PDB file of C-alpha atoms in Angstrom:
ATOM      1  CA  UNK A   1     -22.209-128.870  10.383  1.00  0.00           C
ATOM      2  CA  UNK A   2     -21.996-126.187  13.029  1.00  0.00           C
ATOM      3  CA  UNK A   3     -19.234-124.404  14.076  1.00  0.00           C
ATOM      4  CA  UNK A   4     -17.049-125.782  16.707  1.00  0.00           C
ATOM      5  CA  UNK A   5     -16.636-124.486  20.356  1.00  0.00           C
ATOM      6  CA  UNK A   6     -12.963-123.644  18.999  1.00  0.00           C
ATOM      7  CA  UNK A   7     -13.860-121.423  16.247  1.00  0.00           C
ATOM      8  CA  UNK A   8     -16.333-119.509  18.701  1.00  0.00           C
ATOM      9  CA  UNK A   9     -15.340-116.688  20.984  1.00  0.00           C
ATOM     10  CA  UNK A  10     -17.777-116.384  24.206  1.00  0.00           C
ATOM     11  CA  UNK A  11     -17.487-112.463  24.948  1.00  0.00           C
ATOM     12  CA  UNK A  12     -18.615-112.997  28.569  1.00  0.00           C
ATOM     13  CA  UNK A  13     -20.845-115.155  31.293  1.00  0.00           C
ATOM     14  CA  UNK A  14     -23.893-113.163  30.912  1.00  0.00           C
ATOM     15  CA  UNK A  15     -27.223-113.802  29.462  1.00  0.00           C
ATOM     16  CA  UNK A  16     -27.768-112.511  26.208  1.00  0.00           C
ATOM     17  CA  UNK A  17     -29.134-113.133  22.629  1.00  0.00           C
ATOM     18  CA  UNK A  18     -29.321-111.430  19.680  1.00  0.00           C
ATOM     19  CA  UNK A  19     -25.920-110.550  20.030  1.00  0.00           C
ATOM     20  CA  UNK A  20     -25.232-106.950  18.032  1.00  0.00           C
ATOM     21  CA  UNK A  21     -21.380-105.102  17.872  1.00  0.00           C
ATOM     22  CA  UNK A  22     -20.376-102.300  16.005  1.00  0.00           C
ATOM     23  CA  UNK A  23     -16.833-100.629  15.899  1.00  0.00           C
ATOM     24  CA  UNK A  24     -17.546 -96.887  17.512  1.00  0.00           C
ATOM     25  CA  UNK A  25     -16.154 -93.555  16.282  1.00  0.00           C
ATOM     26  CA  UNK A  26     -13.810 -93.455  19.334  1.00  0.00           C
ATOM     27  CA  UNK A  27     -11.782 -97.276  18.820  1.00  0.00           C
ATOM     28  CA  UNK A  28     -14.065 -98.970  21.141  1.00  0.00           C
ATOM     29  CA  UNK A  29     -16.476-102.263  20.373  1.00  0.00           C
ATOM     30  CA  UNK A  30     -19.731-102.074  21.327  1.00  0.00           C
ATOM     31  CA  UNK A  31     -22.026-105.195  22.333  1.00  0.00           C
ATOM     32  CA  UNK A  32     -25.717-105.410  22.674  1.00  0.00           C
ATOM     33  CA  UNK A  33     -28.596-107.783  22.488  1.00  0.00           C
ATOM     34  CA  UNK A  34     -31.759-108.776  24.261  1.00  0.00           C
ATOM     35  CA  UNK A  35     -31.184-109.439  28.057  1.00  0.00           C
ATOM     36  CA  UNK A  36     -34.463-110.602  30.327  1.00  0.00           C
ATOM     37  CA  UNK A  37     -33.053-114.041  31.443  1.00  0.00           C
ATOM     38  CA  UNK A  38     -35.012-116.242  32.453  1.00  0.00           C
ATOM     39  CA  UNK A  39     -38.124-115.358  30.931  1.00  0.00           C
ATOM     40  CA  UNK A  40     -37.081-113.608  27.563  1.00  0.00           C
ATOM     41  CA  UNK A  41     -41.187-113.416  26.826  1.00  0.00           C
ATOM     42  CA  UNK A  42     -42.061-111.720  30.091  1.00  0.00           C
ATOM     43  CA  UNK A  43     -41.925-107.662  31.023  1.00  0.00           C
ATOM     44  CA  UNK A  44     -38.144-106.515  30.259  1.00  0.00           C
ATOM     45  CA  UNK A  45     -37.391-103.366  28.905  1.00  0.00           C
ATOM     46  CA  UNK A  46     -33.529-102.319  29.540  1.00  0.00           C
ATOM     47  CA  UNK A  47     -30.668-101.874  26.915  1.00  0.00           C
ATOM     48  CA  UNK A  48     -26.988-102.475  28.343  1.00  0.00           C
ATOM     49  CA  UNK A  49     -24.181-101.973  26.498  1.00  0.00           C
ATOM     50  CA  UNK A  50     -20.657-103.260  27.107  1.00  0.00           C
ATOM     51  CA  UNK A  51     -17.807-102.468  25.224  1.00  0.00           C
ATOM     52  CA  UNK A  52     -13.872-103.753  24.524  1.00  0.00           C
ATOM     53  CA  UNK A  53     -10.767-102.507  22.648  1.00  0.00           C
ATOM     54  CA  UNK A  54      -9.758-105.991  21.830  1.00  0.00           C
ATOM     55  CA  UNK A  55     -12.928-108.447  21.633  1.00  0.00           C
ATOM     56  CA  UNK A  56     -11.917-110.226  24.201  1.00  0.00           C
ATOM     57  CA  UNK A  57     -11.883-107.542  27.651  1.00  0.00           C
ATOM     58  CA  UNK A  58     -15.124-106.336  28.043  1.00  0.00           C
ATOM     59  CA  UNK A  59     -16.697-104.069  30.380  1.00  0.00           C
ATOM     60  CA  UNK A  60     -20.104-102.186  31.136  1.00  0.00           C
ATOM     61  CA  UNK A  61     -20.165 -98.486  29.630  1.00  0.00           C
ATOM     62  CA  UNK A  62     -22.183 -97.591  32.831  1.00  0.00           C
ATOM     63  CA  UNK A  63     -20.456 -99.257  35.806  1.00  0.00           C
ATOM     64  CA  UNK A  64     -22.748 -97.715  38.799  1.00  0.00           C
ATOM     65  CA  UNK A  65     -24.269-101.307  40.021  1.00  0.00           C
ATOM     66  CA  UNK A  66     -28.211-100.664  40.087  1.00  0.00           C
ATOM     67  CA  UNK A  67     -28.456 -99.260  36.521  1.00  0.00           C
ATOM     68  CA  UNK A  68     -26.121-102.918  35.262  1.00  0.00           C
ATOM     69  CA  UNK A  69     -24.573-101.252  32.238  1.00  0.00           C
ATOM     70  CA  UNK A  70     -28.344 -99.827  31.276  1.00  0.00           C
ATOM     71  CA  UNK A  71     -28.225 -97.310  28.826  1.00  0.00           C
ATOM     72  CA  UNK A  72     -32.027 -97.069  28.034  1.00  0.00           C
ATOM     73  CA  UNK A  73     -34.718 -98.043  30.043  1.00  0.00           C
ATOM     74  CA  UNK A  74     -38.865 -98.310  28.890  1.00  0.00           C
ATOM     75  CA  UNK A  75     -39.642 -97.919  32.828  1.00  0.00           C
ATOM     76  CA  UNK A  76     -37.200 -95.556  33.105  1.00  0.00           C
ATOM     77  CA  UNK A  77     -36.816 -93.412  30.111  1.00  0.00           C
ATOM     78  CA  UNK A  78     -40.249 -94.492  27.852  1.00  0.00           C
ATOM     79  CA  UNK A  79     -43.495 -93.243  26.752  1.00  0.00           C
ATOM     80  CA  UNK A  80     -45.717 -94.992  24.241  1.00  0.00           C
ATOM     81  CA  UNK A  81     -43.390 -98.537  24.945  1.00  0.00           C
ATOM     82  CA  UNK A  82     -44.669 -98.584  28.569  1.00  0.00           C
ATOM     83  CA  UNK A  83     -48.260-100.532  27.929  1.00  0.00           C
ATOM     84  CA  UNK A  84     -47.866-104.589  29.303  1.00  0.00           C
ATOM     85  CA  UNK A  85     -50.064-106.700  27.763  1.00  0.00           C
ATOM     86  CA  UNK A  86     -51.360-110.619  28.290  1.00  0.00           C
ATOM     87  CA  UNK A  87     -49.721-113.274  25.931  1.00  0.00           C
ATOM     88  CA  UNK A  88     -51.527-116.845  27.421  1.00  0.00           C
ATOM     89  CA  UNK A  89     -52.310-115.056  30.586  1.00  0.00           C
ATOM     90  CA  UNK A  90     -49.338-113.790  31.230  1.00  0.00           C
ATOM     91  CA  UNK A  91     -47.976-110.305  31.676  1.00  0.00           C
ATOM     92  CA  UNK A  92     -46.184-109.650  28.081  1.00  0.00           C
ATOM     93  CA  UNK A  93     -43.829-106.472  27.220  1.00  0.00           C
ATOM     94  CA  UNK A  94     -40.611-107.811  26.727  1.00  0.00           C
ATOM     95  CA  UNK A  95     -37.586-105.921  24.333  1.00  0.00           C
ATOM     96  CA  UNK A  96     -36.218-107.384  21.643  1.00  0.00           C
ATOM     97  CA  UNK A  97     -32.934-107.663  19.656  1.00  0.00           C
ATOM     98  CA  UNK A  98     -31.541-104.111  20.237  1.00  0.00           C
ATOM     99  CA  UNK A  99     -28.806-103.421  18.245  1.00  0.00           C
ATOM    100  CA  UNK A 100     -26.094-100.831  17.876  1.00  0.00           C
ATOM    101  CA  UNK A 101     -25.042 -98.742  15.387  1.00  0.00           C
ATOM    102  CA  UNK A 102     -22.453 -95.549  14.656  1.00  0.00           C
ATOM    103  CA  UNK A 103     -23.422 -93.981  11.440  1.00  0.00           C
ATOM    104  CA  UNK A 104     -22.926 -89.882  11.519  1.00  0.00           C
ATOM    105  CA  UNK A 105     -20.700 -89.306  14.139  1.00  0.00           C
ATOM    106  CA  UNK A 106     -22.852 -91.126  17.121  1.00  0.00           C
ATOM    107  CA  UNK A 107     -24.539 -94.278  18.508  1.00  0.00           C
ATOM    108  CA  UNK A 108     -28.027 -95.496  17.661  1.00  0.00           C
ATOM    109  CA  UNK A 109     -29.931 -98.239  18.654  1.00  0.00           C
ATOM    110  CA  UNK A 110     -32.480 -99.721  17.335  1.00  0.00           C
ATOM    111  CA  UNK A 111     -35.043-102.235  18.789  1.00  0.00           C
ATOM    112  CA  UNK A 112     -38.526-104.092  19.081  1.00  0.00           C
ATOM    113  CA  UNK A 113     -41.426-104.853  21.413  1.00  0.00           C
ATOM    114  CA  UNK A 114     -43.485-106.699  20.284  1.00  0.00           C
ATOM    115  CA  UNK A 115     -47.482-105.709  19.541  1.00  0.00           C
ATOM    116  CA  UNK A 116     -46.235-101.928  20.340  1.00  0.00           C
ATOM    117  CA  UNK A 117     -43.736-101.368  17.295  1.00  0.00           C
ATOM    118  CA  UNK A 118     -39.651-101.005  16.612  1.00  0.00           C
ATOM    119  CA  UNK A 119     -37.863 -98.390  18.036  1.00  0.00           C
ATOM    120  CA  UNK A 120     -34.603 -95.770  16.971  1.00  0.00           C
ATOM    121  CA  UNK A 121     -32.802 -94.130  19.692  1.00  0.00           C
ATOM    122  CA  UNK A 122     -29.922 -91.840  19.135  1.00  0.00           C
ATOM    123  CA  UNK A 123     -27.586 -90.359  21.826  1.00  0.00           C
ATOM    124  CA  UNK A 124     -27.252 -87.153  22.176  1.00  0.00           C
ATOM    125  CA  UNK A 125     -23.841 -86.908  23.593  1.00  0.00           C
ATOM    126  CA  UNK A 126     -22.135 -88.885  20.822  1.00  0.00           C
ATOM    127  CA  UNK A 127     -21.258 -91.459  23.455  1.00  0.00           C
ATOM    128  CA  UNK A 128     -21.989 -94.918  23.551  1.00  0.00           C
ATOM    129  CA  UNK A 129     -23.161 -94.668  27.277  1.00  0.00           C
ATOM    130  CA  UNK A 130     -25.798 -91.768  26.467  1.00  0.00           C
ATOM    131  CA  UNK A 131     -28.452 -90.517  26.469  1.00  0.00           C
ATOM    132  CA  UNK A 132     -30.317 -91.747  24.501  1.00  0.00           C
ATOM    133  CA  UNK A 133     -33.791 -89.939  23.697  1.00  0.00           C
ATOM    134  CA  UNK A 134     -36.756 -91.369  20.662  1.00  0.00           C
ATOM    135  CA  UNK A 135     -36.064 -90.324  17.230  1.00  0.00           C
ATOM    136  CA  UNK A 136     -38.577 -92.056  15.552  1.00  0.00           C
ATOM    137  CA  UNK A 137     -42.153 -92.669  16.833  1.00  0.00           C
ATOM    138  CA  UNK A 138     -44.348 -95.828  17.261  1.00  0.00           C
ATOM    139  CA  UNK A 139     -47.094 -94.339  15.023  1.00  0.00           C
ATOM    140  CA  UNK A 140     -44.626 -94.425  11.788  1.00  0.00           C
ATOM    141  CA  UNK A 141     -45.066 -97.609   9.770  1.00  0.00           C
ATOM    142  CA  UNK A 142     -41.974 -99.445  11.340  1.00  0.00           C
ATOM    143  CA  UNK A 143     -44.383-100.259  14.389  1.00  0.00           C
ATOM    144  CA  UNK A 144     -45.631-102.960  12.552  1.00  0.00           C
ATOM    145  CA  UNK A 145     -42.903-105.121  12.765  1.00  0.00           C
ATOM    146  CA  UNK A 146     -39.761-106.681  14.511  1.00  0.00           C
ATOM    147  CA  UNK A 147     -35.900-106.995  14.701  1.00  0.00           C
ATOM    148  CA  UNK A 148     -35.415-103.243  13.878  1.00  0.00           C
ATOM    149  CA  UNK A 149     -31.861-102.742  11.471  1.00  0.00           C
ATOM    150  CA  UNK A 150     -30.064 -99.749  10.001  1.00  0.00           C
ATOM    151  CA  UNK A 151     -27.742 -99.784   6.908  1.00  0.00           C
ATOM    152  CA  UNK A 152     -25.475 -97.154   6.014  1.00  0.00           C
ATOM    153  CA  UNK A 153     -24.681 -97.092   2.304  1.00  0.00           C
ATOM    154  CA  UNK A 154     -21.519 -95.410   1.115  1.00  0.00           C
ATOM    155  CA  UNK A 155     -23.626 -92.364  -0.150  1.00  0.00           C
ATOM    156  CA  UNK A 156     -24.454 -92.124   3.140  1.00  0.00           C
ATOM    157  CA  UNK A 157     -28.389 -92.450   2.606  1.00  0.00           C
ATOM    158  CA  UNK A 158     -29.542 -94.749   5.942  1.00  0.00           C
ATOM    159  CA  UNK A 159     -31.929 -97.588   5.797  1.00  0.00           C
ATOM    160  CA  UNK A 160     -34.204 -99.017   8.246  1.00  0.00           C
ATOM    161  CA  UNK A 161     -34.784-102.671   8.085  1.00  0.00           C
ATOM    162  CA  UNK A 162     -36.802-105.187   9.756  1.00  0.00           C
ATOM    163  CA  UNK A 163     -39.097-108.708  10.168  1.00  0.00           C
ATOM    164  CA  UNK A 164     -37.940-111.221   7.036  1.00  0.00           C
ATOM    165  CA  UNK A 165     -36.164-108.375   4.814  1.00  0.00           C
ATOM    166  CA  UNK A 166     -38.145-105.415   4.448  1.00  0.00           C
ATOM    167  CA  UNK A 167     -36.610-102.231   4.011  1.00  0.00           C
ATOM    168  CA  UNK A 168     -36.997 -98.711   3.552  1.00  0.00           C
ATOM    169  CA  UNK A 169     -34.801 -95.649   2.562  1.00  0.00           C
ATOM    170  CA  UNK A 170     -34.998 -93.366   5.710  1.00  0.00           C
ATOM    171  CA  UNK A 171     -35.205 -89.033   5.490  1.00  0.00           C
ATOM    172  CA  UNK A 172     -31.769 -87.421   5.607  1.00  0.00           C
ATOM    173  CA  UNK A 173     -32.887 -86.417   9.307  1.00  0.00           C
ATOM    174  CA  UNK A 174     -33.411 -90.274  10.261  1.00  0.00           C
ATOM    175  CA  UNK A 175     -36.814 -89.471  11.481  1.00  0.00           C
ATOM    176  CA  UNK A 176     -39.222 -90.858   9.912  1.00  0.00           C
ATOM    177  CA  UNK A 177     -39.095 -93.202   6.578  1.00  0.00           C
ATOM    178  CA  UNK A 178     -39.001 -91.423   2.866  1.00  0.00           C
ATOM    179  CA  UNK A 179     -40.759 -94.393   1.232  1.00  0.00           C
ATOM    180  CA  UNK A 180     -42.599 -97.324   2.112  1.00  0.00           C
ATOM    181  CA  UNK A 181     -41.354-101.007   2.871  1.00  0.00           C
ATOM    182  CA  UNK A 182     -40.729-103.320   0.197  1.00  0.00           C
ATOM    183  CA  UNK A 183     -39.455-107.040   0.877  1.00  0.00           C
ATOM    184  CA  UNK A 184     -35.626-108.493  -0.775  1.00  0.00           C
ATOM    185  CA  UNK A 185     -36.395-112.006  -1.130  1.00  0.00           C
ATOM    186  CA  UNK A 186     -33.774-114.657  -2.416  1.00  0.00           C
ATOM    187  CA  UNK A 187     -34.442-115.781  -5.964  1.00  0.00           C
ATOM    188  CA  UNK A 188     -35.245-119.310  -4.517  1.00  0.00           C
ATOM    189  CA  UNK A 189     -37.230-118.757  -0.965  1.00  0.00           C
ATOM    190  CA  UNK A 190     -39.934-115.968   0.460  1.00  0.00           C
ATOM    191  CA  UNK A 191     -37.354-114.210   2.335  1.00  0.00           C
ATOM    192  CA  UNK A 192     -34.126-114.691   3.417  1.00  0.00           C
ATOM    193  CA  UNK A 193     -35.205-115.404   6.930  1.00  0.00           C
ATOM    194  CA  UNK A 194     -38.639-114.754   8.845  1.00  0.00           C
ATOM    195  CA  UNK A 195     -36.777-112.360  11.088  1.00  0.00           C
ATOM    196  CA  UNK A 196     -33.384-110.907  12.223  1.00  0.00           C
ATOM    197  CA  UNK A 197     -32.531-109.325   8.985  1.00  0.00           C
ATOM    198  CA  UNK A 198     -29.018-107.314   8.510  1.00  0.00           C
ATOM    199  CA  UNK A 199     -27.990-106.085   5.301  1.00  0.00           C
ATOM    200  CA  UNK A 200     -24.200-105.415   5.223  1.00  0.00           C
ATOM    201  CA  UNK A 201     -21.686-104.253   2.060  1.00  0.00           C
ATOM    202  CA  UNK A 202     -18.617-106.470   1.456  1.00  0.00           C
ATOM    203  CA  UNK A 203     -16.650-106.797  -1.561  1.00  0.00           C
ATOM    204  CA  UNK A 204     -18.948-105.010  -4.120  1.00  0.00           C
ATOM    205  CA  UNK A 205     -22.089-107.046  -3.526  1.00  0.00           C
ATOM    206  CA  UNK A 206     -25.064-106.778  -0.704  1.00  0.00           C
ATOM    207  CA  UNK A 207     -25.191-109.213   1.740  1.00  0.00           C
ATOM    208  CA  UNK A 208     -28.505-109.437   3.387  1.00  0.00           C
ATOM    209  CA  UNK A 209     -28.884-112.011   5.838  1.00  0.00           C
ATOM    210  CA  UNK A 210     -31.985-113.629   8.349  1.00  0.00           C
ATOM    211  CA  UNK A 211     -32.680-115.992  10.536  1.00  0.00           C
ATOM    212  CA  UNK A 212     -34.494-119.055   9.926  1.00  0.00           C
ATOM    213  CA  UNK A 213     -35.697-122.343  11.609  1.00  0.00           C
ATOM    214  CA  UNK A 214     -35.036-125.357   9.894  1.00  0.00           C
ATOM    215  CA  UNK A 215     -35.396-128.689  11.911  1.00  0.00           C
ATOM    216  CA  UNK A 216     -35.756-126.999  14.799  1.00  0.00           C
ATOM    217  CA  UNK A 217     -32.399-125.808  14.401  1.00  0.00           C
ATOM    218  CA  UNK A 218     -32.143-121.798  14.162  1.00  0.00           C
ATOM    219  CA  UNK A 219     -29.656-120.724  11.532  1.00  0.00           C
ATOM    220  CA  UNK A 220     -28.214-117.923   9.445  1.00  0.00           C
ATOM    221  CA  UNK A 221     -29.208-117.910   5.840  1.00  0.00           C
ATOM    222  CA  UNK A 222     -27.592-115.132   3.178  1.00  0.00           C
ATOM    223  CA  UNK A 223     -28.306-113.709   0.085  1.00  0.00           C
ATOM    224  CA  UNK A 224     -26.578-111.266  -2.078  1.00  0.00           C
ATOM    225  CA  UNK A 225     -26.820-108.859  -4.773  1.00  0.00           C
ATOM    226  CA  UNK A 226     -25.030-106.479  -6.935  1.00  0.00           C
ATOM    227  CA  UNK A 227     -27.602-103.868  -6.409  1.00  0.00           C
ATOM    228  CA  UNK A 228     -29.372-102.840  -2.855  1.00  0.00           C
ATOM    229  CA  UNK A 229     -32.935-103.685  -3.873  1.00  0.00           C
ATOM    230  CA  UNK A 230     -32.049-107.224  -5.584  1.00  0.00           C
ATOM    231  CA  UNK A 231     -32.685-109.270  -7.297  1.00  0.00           C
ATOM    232  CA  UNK A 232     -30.993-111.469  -4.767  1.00  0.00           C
ATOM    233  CA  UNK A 233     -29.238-114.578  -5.556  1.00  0.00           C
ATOM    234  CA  UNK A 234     -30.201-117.826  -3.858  1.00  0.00           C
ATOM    235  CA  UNK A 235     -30.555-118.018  -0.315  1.00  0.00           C
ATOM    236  CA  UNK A 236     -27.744-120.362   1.244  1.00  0.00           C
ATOM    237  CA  UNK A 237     -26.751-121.470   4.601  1.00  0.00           C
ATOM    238  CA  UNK A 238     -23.730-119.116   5.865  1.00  0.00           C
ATOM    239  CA  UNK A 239     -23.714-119.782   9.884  1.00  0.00           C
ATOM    240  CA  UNK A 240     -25.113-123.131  11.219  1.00  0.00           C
ATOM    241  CA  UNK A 241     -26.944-122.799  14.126  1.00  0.00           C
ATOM    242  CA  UNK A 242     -26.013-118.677  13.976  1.00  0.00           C
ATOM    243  CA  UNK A 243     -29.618-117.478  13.245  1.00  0.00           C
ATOM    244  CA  UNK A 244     -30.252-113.893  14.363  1.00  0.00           C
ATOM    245  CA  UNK A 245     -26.735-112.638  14.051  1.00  0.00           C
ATOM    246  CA  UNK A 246     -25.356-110.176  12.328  1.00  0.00           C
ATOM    247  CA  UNK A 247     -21.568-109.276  10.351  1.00  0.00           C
ATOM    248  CA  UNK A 248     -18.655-106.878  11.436  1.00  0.00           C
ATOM    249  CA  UNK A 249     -15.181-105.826  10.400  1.00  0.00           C
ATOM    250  CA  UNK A 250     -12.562-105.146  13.292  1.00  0.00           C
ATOM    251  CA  UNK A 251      -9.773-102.726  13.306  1.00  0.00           C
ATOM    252  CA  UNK A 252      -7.306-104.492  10.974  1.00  0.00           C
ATOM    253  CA  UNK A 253     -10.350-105.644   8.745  1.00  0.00           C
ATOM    254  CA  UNK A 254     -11.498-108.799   9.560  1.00  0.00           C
ATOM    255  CA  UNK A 255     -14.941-109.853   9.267  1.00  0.00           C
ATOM    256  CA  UNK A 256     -17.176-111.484  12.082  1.00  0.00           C
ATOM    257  CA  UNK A 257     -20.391-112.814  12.679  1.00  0.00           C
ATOM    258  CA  UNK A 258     -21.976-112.848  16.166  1.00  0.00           C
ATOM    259  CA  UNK A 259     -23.769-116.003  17.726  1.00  0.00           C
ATOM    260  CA  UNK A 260     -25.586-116.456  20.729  1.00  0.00           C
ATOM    261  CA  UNK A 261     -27.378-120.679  20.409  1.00  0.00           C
ATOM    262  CA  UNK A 262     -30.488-120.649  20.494  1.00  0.00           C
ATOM    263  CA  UNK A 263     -31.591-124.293  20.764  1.00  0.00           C
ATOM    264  CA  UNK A 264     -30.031-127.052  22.139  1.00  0.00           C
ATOM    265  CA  UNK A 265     -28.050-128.487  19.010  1.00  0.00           C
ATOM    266  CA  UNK A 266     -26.073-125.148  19.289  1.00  0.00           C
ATOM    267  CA  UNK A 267     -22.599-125.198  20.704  1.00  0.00           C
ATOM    268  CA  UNK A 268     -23.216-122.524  23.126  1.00  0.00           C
ATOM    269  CA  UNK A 269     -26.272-121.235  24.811  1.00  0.00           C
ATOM    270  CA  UNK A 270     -27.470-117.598  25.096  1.00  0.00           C
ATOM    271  CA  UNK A 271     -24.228-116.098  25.440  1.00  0.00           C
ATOM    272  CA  UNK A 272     -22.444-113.686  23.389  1.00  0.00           C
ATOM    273  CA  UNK A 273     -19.641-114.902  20.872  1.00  0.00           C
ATOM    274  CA  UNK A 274     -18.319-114.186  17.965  1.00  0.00           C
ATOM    275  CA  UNK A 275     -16.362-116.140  15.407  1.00  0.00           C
ATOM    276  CA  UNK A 276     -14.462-114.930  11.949  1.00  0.00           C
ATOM    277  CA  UNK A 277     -15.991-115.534   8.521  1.00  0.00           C
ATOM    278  CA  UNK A 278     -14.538-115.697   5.151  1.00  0.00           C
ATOM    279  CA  UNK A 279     -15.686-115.328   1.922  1.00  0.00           C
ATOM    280  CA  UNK A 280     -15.379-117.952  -0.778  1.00  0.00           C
ATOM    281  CA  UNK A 281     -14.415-117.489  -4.105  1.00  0.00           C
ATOM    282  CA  UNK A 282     -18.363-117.189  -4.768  1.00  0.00           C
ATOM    283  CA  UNK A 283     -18.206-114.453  -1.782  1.00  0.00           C
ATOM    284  CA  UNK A 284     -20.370-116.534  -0.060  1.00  0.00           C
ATOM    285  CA  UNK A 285     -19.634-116.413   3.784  1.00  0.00           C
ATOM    286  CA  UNK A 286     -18.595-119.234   5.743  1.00  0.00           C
ATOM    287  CA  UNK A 287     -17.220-120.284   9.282  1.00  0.00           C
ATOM    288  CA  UNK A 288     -13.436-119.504   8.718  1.00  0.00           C
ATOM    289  CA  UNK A 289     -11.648-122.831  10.132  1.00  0.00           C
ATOM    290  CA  UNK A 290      -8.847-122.773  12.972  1.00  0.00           C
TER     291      UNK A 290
END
């Protein structure tokens, strides 16, 4: 079953997948995701940001017309992510899945481009608008993969998390990694999902969570643990036709999961949205009805 067009809050008419919001330092939401429509596997390369103090107004934090609420561009602002390749003959650079974060008193994003390796930005001004300059590089063993992550966890150490659930501890300096990648896997599956993993706290237990095909339907599978590196319990299906998503808390507490529909048995189609999740008495995560 997926979730209804009633339990699901489109954000706003744009384009966009991979739909990532945090709650910023300064009582602000902040939305990201991949943008490039029409050709999502063509050259892109720009990060906009829009933000809301309610979830449901939402403007661009950069409102001058030709930069379209970009924040970070590879023509504009890149070095080593500037290379376009071929994929089928075709020119092929496109970013993926940026997402936002506020961990230490300012904004992050991470992201991916695929062949050339995951990125970590981190503004310098404390704002969400910027800038934003490289603080990790593409030679670092996170190049290797996609669907870049971070997890804070409440001793404050930061994570950096990618592809189908690997993760590693970063340095206190969020440069570089302090140990190399191992995978969480769900005690009954390879990996939660083969990409778009988040790992989130809720309720004493780990939540890690990843996308997953299954059908041809694209969906949100979760697995949790009592300790960050597992073992995991069984994967399970939390968001129908939510793959590549990921889990936030509003102001009063509530938890969310984004969606964007990826294929055409989802209820929407590349456009942000959100919808509010509950926990079961498992504290497994479902669609919360009404």
């Amino acid at each position: 079953m997926k979730p209804s067009t009633s339990q699901l809050r489109i954000l706003f008419d744009y384009p966009l997948r991979d739909t990532s919001i945090c709650l910023g330092g300064d009582g602000y939401y902040y939305v990201t995701g991949t943008t490039g429509f029409p050709d999502w596997w063509a050259v892109t390369g720009d990060i906009q940001i829009w933000k809301s103090l309610d979830l449901q107004t939402w403007t661009p934090v950069i409102t001058e017309p030709r930069k379209r609420s970009t924040v970070w561009s590879i023509d504009r602002d890149g070095t080593w992510q500037k290379p376009i390749g071929l994929r089928d003959g075709a020119p092929f650079r496109p970013l993926w899945a940026p997402e936002i974060h506020y961990l230490k008193g300012t904004y992050w994003l991470t992201y991916s481009i695929p062949r050339l390796g995951n990125g970590l930005l981190k503004s310098v001004s404390g704002h969400a608008e910027g800038p934003y300059v490289d603080h990790i590089l593409s030679d670092s063993p996170v190049s290797l993969y996609i669907d870049a992550s971070l997890f804070e966890d409440e001793d404050g150490k930061v994570y950096f998390l990618c592809d189908n659930g690997k993760i590693a501890r970063m340095n206190d300096e969020m440069t570089a990694l302090a140990e190399p990648f191992r995978l969480l896997s769900p005690s009954n599956a390879e990996h939660v999902g083969f990409e778009g993993t988040f790992l989130f706290k809720a309720h004493g237990l780990y939540h890690l969570a990843g996308a997953d095909f299954i059908d041809g339907d694209y969906h949100c599978f979760v697995a949790s643990s009592e300790h960050l590196y597992g073992p995991y319990s069984d994967r399970y299906l939390a968001i129908p036709h939510g793959g590549h998503n990921m889990f936030f808390q509003d102001k009063i507490g509530q938890w969310w999961s984004t969606f964007f529909g990826n294929n055409e048995n989802a209820p929407i189609r590349e456009r942000p949205s959100i919808l509010r999740v509950e926990f079961d008495e498992h504290l497994r995560i479902r669609p919360q009805e009404g």
